[in-house]
Coordinates of C-alpha atoms in Angstrom, one line a residue:
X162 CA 10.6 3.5 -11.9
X163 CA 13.3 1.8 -9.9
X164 CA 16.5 0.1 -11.7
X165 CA 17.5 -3.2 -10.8
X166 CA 21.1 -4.2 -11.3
X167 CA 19.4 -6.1 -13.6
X168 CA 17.3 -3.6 -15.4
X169 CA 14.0 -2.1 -14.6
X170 CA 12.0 -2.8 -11.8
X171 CA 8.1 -4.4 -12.1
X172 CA 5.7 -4.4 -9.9
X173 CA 2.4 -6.6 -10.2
X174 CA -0.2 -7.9 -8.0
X175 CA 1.0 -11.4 -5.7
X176 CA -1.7 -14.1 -7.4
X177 CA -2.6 -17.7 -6.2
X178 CA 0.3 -18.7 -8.6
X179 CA 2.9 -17.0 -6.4
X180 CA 2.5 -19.0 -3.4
X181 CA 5.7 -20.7 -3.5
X182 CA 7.6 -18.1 -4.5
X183 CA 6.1 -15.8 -1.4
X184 CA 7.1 -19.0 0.9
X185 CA 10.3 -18.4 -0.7
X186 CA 10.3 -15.0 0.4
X187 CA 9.0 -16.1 3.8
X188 CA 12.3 -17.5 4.5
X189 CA 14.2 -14.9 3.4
X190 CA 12.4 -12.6 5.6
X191 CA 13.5 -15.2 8.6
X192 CA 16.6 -15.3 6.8
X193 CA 17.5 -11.3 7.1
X194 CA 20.9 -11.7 8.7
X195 CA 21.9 -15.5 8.7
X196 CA 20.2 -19.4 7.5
X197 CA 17.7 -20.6 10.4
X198 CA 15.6 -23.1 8.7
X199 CA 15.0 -25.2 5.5
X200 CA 11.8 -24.2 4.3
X201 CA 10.3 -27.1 5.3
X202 CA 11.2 -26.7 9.4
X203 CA 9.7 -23.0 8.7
X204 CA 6.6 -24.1 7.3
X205 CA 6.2 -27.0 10.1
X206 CA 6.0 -23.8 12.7
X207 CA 1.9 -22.6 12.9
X208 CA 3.2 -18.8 13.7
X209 CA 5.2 -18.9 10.5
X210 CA 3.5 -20.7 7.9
X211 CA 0.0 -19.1 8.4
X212 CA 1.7 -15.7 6.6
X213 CA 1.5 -18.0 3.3
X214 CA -0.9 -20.8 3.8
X215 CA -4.2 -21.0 2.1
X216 CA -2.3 -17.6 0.1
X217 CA -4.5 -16.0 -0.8
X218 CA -7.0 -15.8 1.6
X219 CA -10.3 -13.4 1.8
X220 CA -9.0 -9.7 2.2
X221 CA -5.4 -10.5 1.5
X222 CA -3.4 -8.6 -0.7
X223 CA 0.7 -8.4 -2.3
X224 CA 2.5 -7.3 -4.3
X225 CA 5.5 -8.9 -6.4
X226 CA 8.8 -7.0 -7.5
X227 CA 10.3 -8.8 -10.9
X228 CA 13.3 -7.6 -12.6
X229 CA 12.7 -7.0 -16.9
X230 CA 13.1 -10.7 -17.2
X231 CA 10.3 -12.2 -14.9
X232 CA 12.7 -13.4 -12.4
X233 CA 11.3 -12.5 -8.5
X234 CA 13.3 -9.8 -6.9
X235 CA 11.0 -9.7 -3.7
X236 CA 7.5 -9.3 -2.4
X237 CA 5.7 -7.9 0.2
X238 CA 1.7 -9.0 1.1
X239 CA -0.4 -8.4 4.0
X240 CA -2.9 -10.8 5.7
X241 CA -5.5 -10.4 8.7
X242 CA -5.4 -12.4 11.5
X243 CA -7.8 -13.3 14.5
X244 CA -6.4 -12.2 18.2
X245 CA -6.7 -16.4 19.2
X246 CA -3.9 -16.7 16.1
X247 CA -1.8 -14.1 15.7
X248 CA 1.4 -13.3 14.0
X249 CA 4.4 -12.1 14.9
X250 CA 3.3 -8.8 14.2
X251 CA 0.0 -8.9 15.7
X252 CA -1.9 -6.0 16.3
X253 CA -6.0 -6.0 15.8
X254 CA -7.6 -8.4 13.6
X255 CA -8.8 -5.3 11.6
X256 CA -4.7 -4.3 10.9
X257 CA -3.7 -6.7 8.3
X258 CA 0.3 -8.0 9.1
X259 CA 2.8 -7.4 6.6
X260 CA 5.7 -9.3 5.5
X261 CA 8.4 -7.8 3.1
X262 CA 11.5 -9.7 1.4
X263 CA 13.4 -9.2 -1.4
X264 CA 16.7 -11.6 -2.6
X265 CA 19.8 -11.6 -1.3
X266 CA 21.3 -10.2 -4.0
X267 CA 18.6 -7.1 -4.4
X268 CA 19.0 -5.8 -1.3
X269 CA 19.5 -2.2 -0.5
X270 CA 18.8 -1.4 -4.2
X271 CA 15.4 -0.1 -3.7
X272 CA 13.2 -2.9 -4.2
X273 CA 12.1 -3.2 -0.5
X274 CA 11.5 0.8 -0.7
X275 CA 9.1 0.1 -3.7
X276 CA 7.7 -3.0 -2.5
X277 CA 6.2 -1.5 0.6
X278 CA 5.6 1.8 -1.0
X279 CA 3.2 -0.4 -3.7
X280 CA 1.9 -2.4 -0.6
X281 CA 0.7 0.9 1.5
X282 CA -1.1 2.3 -1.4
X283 CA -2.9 -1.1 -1.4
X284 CA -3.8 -1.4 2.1
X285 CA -5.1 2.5 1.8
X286 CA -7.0 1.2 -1.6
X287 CA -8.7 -1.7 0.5
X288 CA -9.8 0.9 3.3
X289 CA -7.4 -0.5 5.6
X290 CA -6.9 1.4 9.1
X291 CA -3.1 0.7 8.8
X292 CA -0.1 -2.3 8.6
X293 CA 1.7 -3.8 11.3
X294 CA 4.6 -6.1 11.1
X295 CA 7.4 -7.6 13.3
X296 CA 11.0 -6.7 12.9
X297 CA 14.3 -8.0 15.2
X298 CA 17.0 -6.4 16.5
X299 CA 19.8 -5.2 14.3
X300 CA 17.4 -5.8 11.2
X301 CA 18.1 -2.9 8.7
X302 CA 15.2 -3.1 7.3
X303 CA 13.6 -1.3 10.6
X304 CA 15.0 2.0 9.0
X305 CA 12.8 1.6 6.1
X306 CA 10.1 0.8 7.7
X307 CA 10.7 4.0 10.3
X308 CA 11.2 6.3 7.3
X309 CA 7.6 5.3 6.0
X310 CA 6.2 6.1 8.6
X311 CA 5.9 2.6 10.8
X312 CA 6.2 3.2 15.2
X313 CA 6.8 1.3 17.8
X314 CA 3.5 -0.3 19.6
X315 CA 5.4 -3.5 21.4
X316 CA 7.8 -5.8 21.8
X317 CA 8.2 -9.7 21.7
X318 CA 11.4 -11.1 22.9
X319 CA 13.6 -9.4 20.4
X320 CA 11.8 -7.7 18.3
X321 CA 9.6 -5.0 17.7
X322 CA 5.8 -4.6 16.8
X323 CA 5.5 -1.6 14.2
X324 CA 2.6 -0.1 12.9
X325 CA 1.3 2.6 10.6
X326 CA -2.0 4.3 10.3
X327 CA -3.6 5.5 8.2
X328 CA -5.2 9.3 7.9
X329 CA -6.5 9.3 11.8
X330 CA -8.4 5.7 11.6

């Protein structure tokens, strides 16, 4: 189990419930280096706010990261979506997209580590093929994601498509 400065780490399954708090972590996600956007201009952008509406959707999955108190730490969930509507981190419609955030405060602790950790057993659970997600420049996350596992398969502007797959599919 990982510690929290704030104690013990949880993990639990993202629910319906949890949709603000994963649009929450939607903006932190945009917000990995510096502010961009209230939530509201975020959400007003199609590319962005289709990672969180309608959450959850058929075939989507998350997780949630909450300290020994029930306060959110961070979350990371995974969504398909159709070639004509991609995200960010668009792949195949049959790779579900991840997105990963955890609090400002919580960062570098471990929680992301666990958070996608929790999230790639899912996706193996669900008979995924794999995960893809988007990551800029600079991001530190990237080396997490590179130490799980996650490649290189394009670039946007700047940023990076990753992907993993899974077991040869």
């Amino acid at each position: 189990m990982t510690d929290t400065r704030h104690g013990p780490l949880r993990l639990r399954p993202a629910h319906e419930r949890d949709a603000p708090f994963l649009e929450r972590m939607l903006l932190e996600a945009f917000h990995w280096d510096r502010p961009r956007f209230a939530l509201a201009e975020l959400l007003a952008l199609p590319r962005a706010a289709h990672y969180v509406s309608g959450w959850p959707g058929a075939g989507d999955f998350g997780v949630v990261a909450e300290d020994a108190r029930g306060r959110g730490l961070g979350a990371a969930w995974a969504r398909h979506f159709p070639a004509d509507d991609p995200g960010y981190g668009h792949v195949s419609p049959t790779l579900p997209e991840l997105t990963l955030a955890v609090v400002p405060g919580e960062r570098g602790t471990g929680v992301g580590g666990a958070l996608l950790d929790a999230l790639v057993l899912a996706a193996e659970e669900a008979g995924c093929p794999g995960l893809s997600l988007s990551v800029e420049d600079g991001n530190r996350a990237r080396g997490l994601y590179e130490r799980r596992g996650f490649v290189p398969v394009g670039r946007e502007g700047d940023a990076d498509t990753l992907a993993l797959r899974f077991g040869g599919r």
